[in-house]
mmCIF file of C-alpha atoms in Angstrom:
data_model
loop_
_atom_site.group_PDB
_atom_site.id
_atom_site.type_symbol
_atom_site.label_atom_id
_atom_site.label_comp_id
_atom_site.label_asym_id
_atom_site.label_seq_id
_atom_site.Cartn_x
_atom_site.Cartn_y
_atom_site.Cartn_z
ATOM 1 C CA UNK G 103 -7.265 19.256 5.643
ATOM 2 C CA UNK G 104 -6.602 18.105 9.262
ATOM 3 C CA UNK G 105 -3.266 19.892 9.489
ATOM 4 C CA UNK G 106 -5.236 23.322 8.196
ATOM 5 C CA UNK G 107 -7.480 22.474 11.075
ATOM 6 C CA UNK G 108 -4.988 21.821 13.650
ATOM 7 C CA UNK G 109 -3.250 25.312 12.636
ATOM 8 C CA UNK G 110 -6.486 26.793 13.070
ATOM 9 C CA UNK G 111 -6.394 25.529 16.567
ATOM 10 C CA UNK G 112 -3.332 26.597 17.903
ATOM 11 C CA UNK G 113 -3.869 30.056 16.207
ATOM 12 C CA UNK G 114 -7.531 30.508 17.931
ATOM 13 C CA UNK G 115 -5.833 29.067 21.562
ATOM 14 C CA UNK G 116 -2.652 31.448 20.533
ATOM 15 C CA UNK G 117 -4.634 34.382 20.334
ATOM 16 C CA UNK G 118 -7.176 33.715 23.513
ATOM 17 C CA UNK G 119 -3.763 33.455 25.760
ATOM 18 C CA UNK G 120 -2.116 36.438 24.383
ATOM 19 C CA UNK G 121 -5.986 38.166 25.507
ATOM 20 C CA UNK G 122 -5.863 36.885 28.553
ATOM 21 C CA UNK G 123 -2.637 37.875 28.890
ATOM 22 C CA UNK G 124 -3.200 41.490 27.729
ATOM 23 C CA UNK G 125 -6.303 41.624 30.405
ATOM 24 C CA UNK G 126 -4.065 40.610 33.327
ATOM 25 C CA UNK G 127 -1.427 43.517 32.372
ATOM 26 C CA UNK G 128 -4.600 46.173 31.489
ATOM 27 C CA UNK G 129 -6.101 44.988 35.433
ATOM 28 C CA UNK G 130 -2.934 45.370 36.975
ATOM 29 C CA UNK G 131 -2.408 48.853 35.536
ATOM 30 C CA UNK G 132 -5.682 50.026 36.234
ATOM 31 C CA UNK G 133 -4.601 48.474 40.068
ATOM 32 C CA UNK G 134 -1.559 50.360 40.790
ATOM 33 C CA UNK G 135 -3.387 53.382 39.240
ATOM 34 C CA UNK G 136 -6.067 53.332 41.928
ATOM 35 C CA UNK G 137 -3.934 52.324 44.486
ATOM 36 C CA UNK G 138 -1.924 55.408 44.015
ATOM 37 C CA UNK G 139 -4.389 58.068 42.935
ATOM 38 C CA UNK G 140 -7.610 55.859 44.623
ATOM 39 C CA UNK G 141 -7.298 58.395 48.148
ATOM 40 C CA UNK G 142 -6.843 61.234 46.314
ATOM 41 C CA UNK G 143 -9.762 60.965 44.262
ATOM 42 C CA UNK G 144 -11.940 59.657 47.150
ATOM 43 C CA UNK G 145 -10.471 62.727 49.086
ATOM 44 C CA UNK G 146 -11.283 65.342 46.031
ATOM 45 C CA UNK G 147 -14.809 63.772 45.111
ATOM 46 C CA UNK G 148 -15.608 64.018 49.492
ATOM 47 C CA UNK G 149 -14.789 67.809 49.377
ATOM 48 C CA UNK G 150 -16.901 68.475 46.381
ATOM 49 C CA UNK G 151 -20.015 67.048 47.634
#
Protein backbone atom coordinates (compact mmCIF):
# COMPACT_ATOMS: atom_id res chain seq x y z
CA UNK A 1 0.00 0.00 0.00
CA UNK A 2 2.95 2.38 0.72
CA UNK A 3 4.61 1.74 -2.63
CA UNK A 4 0.95 2.63 -4.40
CA UNK A 5 1.30 5.73 -2.32
CA UNK A 6 4.75 6.62 -3.09
CA UNK A 7 3.83 6.18 -6.99
CA UNK A 8 1.10 8.42 -6.37
CA UNK A 9 3.63 10.90 -5.24
CA UNK A 10 6.02 11.07 -7.80
CA UNK A 11 3.15 11.02 -10.41
CA UNK A 12 1.28 14.18 -8.66
CA UNK A 13 5.09 16.04 -8.28
CA UNK A 14 5.70 14.60 -12.08
CA UNK A 15 2.85 16.25 -13.39
CA UNK A 16 3.07 19.79 -11.28
CA UNK A 17 6.81 20.14 -12.91
CA UNK A 18 5.87 19.27 -16.35
CA UNK A 19 2.95 22.44 -15.55
CA UNK A 20 5.26 24.52 -14.44
CA UNK A 21 7.27 23.76 -17.07
CA UNK A 22 4.59 24.22 -19.78
CA UNK A 23 3.78 27.84 -18.03
CA UNK A 24 7.40 29.01 -18.35
CA UNK A 25 7.42 28.04 -22.27
CA UNK A 26 3.48 29.53 -22.71
CA UNK A 27 5.09 33.10 -20.73
CA UNK A 28 7.98 33.17 -22.77
CA UNK A 29 5.98 32.89 -25.99
CA UNK A 30 3.51 35.26 -25.09
CA UNK A 31 7.05 37.51 -24.27
CA UNK A 32 8.72 37.45 -27.51
CA UNK A 33 5.21 37.92 -29.04
CA UNK A 34 4.79 41.31 -27.38
CA UNK A 35 8.14 42.22 -27.65
CA UNK A 36 7.89 41.99 -31.35
CA UNK A 37 4.35 43.01 -32.19
CA UNK A 38 3.99 45.08 -28.49
CA UNK A 39 4.95 48.75 -30.62
CA UNK A 40 2.98 47.95 -33.29
CA UNK A 41 -0.06 47.38 -31.50
CA UNK A 42 0.55 50.31 -29.08
CA UNK A 43 1.23 52.33 -32.37
CA UNK A 44 -2.19 50.97 -34.19
CA UNK A 45 -4.46 51.18 -30.94
CA UNK A 46 -2.78 55.29 -30.52
CA UNK A 47 -4.00 56.10 -34.12
CA UNK A 48 -7.41 54.70 -33.59
CA UNK A 49 -8.28 56.61 -30.61
Amino acid sequence: MENVKEIHNAEQQKNETDEVENFDVFINAMVQAVEKYGRFVLQELDCVA
